[in-house]
CSV table of C-alpha atoms in Angstrom, one decimal:
chain,number,residue,atom,x,y,z
V,1,MET,CA,-23.0,-14.7,-1.4
V,2,PHE,CA,-23.5,-11.2,-2.4
V,3,PRO,CA,-22.8,-8.4,-1.2
V,4,LEU,CA,-19.2,-8.9,-0.3
V,5,SER,CA,-17.5,-7.6,2.9
V,6,THR,CA,-15.2,-4.6,2.1
V,7,PHE,CA,-12.0,-6.8,2.7
V,8,TYR,CA,-12.8,-9.0,-0.2
V,9,TYR,CA,-12.7,-5.6,-2.5
V,10,PHE,CA,-9.1,-4.9,-0.9
V,11,GLU,CA,-8.1,-8.4,-2.0
V,12,ILE,CA,-9.4,-7.9,-5.5
V,13,GLY,CA,-8.1,-4.5,-5.9
V,14,THR,CA,-4.6,-5.5,-4.9
V,15,LEU,CA,-5.0,-8.5,-7.4
V,16,LEU,CA,-5.8,-5.9,-10.2
V,17,LEU,CA,-3.0,-3.6,-9.3
V,18,SER,CA,-0.4,-6.4,-9.3
V,19,VAL,CA,-1.6,-7.4,-12.8
V,20,VAL,CA,-1.3,-3.7,-14.3
V,21,ALA,CA,1.8,-3.2,-12.3
V,22,PHE,CA,3.8,-6.5,-13.2
V,23,TYR,CA,2.5,-7.1,-16.6
V,24,ARG,CA,4.4,-3.7,-17.4
V,25,PHE,CA,7.2,-3.8,-14.7
V,26,ARG,CA,8.4,-7.3,-14.5
V,27,ASN,CA,10.2,-7.7,-11.3
V,28,LYS,CA,11.1,-11.1,-9.9
V,29,PRO,CA,10.2,-12.7,-7.5
V,30,LEU,CA,7.3,-9.9,-7.0
V,31,HIS,CA,5.5,-10.9,-10.0
V,32,TRP,CA,4.5,-14.2,-8.3
V,33,PHE,CA,1.9,-12.0,-6.5
V,34,ILE,CA,-0.2,-12.1,-9.6
V,35,PRO,CA,-1.1,-15.9,-9.4
V,36,PHE,CA,-0.8,-15.8,-5.5
V,37,LEU,CA,-3.3,-13.0,-5.2
V,38,PHE,CA,-5.8,-14.7,-7.9
V,39,PHE,CA,-5.4,-18.2,-5.7
V,40,ILE,CA,-6.4,-16.0,-2.5
V,41,VAL,CA,-9.3,-14.2,-4.1
V,42,CYS,CA,-10.7,-17.6,-5.3
V,43,ILE,CA,-10.1,-19.2,-1.8
V,44,GLU,CA,-12.1,-16.5,-0.3
V,45,LEU,CA,-14.9,-16.6,-2.7
V,46,THR,CA,-15.2,-20.4,-2.7
V,47,GLY,CA,-15.1,-20.4,1.2
V,48,ARG,CA,-17.8,-17.6,1.5
V,49,TYR,CA,-19.9,-19.7,-1.4
V,50,ILE,CA,-19.3,-23.1,0.7
V,51,ARG,CA,-20.6,-21.4,3.8
V,52,ARG,CA,-23.4,-18.9,2.8
V,53,VAL,CA,-24.8,-20.8,-0.1
V,54,LEU,CA,-24.1,-24.5,0.4
V,55,HIS,CA,-24.4,-23.9,4.4
V,56,GLU,CA,-21.3,-26.5,4.8
V,57,PRO,CA,-18.2,-26.1,6.8
V,58,ASN,CA,-15.3,-24.8,4.8
V,59,THR,CA,-12.8,-25.2,7.6
V,60,TRP,CA,-11.2,-27.7,5.4
V,61,LEU,CA,-10.5,-25.4,2.8
V,62,TYR,CA,-8.6,-23.0,5.1
V,63,ASN,CA,-6.6,-25.7,6.5
V,64,LEU,CA,-5.3,-26.4,3.0
V,65,SER,CA,-4.8,-22.8,2.0
V,66,ILE,CA,-3.4,-21.1,4.8
V,67,PRO,CA,-0.1,-23.0,5.1
V,68,ILE,CA,0.2,-22.2,1.4
V,69,GLU,CA,-0.1,-18.2,2.2
V,70,TYR,CA,2.6,-18.8,5.1
V,71,LEU,CA,5.0,-20.5,2.8
V,72,PHE,CA,4.4,-17.9,0.0
V,73,TYR,CA,5.2,-15.2,2.1
V,74,GLY,CA,8.6,-16.9,3.3
V,75,PHE,CA,9.6,-17.2,0.1
V,76,ILE,CA,9.0,-13.9,-1.1
V,77,ILE,CA,10.6,-12.5,2.0
V,78,ALA,CA,13.5,-14.7,1.5
V,79,SER,CA,14.0,-14.1,-2.3
V,80,LEU,CA,14.1,-10.3,-1.5
V,81,CYS,CA,16.7,-10.5,1.2
V,82,LEU,CA,20.2,-9.8,0.2
V,83,SER,CA,22.0,-12.1,3.2
V,84,VAL,CA,22.4,-15.7,2.3
V,85,LYS,CA,22.4,-16.3,5.9
V,86,TYR,CA,19.0,-14.9,6.7
V,87,LYS,CA,17.6,-16.5,3.4
V,88,LYS,CA,18.6,-19.7,4.9
V,89,ILE,CA,17.0,-19.1,8.2
V,90,ILE,CA,13.6,-18.3,6.6
V,91,TYR,CA,13.9,-21.2,4.1
V,92,THR,CA,14.6,-23.4,7.1
V,93,GLY,CA,11.4,-22.2,8.7
V,94,MET,CA,9.6,-23.0,5.5
V,95,VAL,CA,10.6,-26.5,5.8
V,96,LEU,CA,9.6,-26.9,9.3
V,97,LEU,CA,6.4,-25.3,8.7
V,98,THR,CA,5.6,-27.8,5.9
V,99,VAL,CA,6.3,-31.0,7.9
V,100,VAL,CA,4.0,-29.6,10.9
V,101,SER,CA,1.3,-28.9,8.5
V,102,ILE,CA,1.5,-32.2,6.9
V,103,ILE,CA,1.7,-34.1,10.4
V,104,ASN,CA,-1.0,-31.9,11.7
V,105,ILE,CA,-3.6,-32.6,9.2
V,106,LEU,CA,-3.0,-36.2,8.6
V,107,TRP,CA,-2.8,-37.3,12.2
V,108,ILE,CA,-3.5,-34.6,14.8
V,109,GLN,CA,-6.3,-32.1,14.2
V,110,GLY,CA,-7.5,-33.5,11.0
V,111,PHE,CA,-9.2,-31.6,7.9
V,112,MET,CA,-12.4,-30.5,9.8
V,113,PHE,CA,-11.1,-29.1,13.1
V,114,PRO,CA,-9.2,-25.6,12.7
V,115,ASN,CA,-5.6,-26.6,12.5
V,116,THR,CA,-4.5,-24.1,15.1
V,117,ILE,CA,-1.2,-26.0,15.8
V,118,THR,CA,-0.3,-25.1,12.2
V,119,TYR,CA,-1.7,-21.6,12.5
V,120,LYS,CA,0.5,-20.7,15.5
V,121,THR,CA,3.4,-22.2,14.1
V,122,GLY,CA,3.0,-20.3,10.6
V,123,CYS,CA,2.4,-17.1,12.5
V,124,SER,CA,5.3,-17.5,14.8
V,125,LEU,CA,7.6,-18.3,11.6
V,126,MET,CA,6.3,-15.3,9.7
V,127,ILE,CA,6.9,-12.8,12.6
V,128,ILE,CA,10.6,-14.3,12.6
V,129,SER,CA,10.7,-14.0,8.8
V,130,ALA,CA,9.4,-10.6,9.0
V,131,CYS,CA,11.9,-9.4,11.7
V,132,VAL,CA,14.7,-11.4,9.7
V,133,GLY,CA,13.7,-9.3,6.6
V,134,LEU,CA,13.7,-6.0,8.5
V,135,ILE,CA,17.2,-6.6,9.9
V,136,ASP,CA,18.3,-7.3,6.4
V,137,LEU,CA,17.3,-4.4,5.3
V,138,PHE,CA,18.9,-2.2,8.0
V,139,ARG,CA,22.2,-4.1,7.5
V,140,TYR,CA,22.3,-4.2,3.6
V,141,ASP,CA,19.6,-1.8,2.0
V,142,GLU,CA,21.1,1.0,0.0
V,143,HIS,CA,17.8,2.9,-0.6
V,144,VAL,CA,17.9,6.6,0.7
V,145,SER,CA,14.7,5.7,2.3
V,146,LEU,CA,13.3,2.2,3.5
V,147,LEU,CA,9.9,3.1,2.6
V,148,LYS,CA,10.9,3.0,-1.0
V,149,ASN,CA,11.9,-0.7,-0.8
V,150,PRO,CA,9.0,-3.3,-1.4
V,151,LEU,CA,10.7,-5.6,1.1
V,152,PHE,CA,9.8,-3.2,4.0
V,153,TRP,CA,6.3,-2.8,3.2
V,154,ILE,CA,5.8,-6.6,2.8
V,155,CYS,CA,7.5,-7.1,5.9
V,156,THR,CA,5.4,-4.5,7.9
V,157,GLY,CA,2.1,-6.0,6.8
V,158,VAL,CA,3.3,-9.5,7.4
V,159,LEU,CA,4.7,-8.5,10.7
V,160,PHE,CA,1.5,-6.8,12.0
V,161,PHE,CA,-1.1,-9.2,10.5
V,162,ASN,CA,0.7,-12.3,12.3
V,163,VAL,CA,1.1,-10.8,15.3
V,164,ALA,CA,-2.8,-10.2,15.5
V,165,GLU,CA,-3.5,-13.6,14.1
V,166,PHE,CA,-1.1,-15.4,16.4
V,167,THR,CA,-2.9,-13.7,19.6
V,168,THR,CA,-6.4,-14.7,18.2
V,169,PHE,CA,-5.3,-18.4,17.4
V,170,PHE,CA,-3.7,-18.4,20.9
V,171,LEU,CA,-7.1,-17.4,22.4
V,172,ILE,CA,-9.3,-19.6,20.3
V,173,GLU,CA,-8.3,-22.7,22.1
V,174,ILE,CA,-8.9,-21.2,25.5
V,175,PHE,CA,-12.4,-19.7,24.4
V,176,MET,CA,-13.3,-23.1,22.8
V,177,GLN,CA,-12.7,-24.8,26.1
V,178,LYS,CA,-14.9,-22.5,27.9
V,179,LYS,CA,-17.4,-22.7,25.1
V,180,TRP,CA,-17.3,-18.9,24.4
V,181,GLN,CA,-18.5,-17.2,21.2
V,182,ILE,CA,-15.6,-16.4,19.2
V,183,THR,CA,-16.7,-16.2,15.6
V,184,LYS,CA,-17.2,-12.4,15.9
V,185,ILE,CA,-13.9,-11.7,17.8
V,186,PHE,CA,-12.1,-13.7,15.3
V,187,THR,CA,-13.8,-12.3,12.2
V,188,LEU,CA,-13.3,-8.6,13.6
V,189,VAL,CA,-9.5,-9.1,14.2
V,190,ASN,CA,-9.0,-11.0,10.8
V,191,ASN,CA,-10.9,-8.7,8.8
V,192,ASN,CA,-9.3,-5.5,10.1
V,193,MET,CA,-5.8,-7.0,9.8
V,194,ILE,CA,-6.3,-7.8,6.0
V,195,TYR,CA,-7.0,-4.4,5.4
V,196,VAL,CA,-3.4,-3.6,7.0
V,197,LEU,CA,-1.8,-6.5,5.0
V,198,TYR,CA,-2.9,-5.6,1.6
V,199,THR,CA,-2.4,-1.9,2.1
V,200,CYS,CA,1.1,-2.9,2.5
V,201,ILE,CA,1.3,-5.2,-0.3
V,202,SER,CA,-0.2,-2.4,-2.4
V,203,LEU,CA,2.4,0.1,-1.4
V,204,ALA,CA,4.9,-2.7,-2.1
V,205,ILE,CA,3.8,-3.1,-5.7
V,206,LEU,CA,3.5,0.8,-5.8
V,207,THR,CA,7.0,1.3,-4.8
V,208,THR,CA,8.1,-1.1,-7.2
V,209,ILE,CA,6.6,0.8,-9.9
V,210,LYS,CA,8.4,4.0,-9.0
V,211,TRP,CA,11.9,2.2,-8.7
V,212,LYS,CA,11.7,0.7,-12.3
V,213,LYS,CA,10.4,4.3,-13.7
V,214,GLN,CA,13.8,5.5,-12.4
């Protein structure tokens, strides 16, 4: 179980930062990062415990939690967008993802096999959502610098993370068919992109603090 990999501390650090920031500077909907990040830390530690201590497969846990992550980021980006049209696009994607996830886990790939169909659908919708969020910023944002807008950092992190994840999930099925070892490749990509995603989330939180102080 211990010692933990570095990316766990990135996630825990971002959780603590969100608690400190949003306890004092309440900014809806960004304050939802507190329960979400707590959820993520619990999932990561539980998954590690199941795999390292119980020596049981933890695929089912991530099949359930990953779609929730996609839906959360979609909700956050849509909530921060100013355009009603763009909000509807993202919310429609969230409904589609929910339907695909339920059908896939119940009748296609199941609980114990990696739900790559859901993952690829989710990554695709996250990439679209992040791009829509960035377009919204360029068209409607009135900040002097986009770097001072939390939505910019959230969209940037989500975009880079999901482009890398989509590529990985796309290749997973090819590697599995050829019976190649994919665990190390997936872990390397996923861990490095977690650093990018949570750094961007931390920057979004910090920009919110600065904005609130002004």
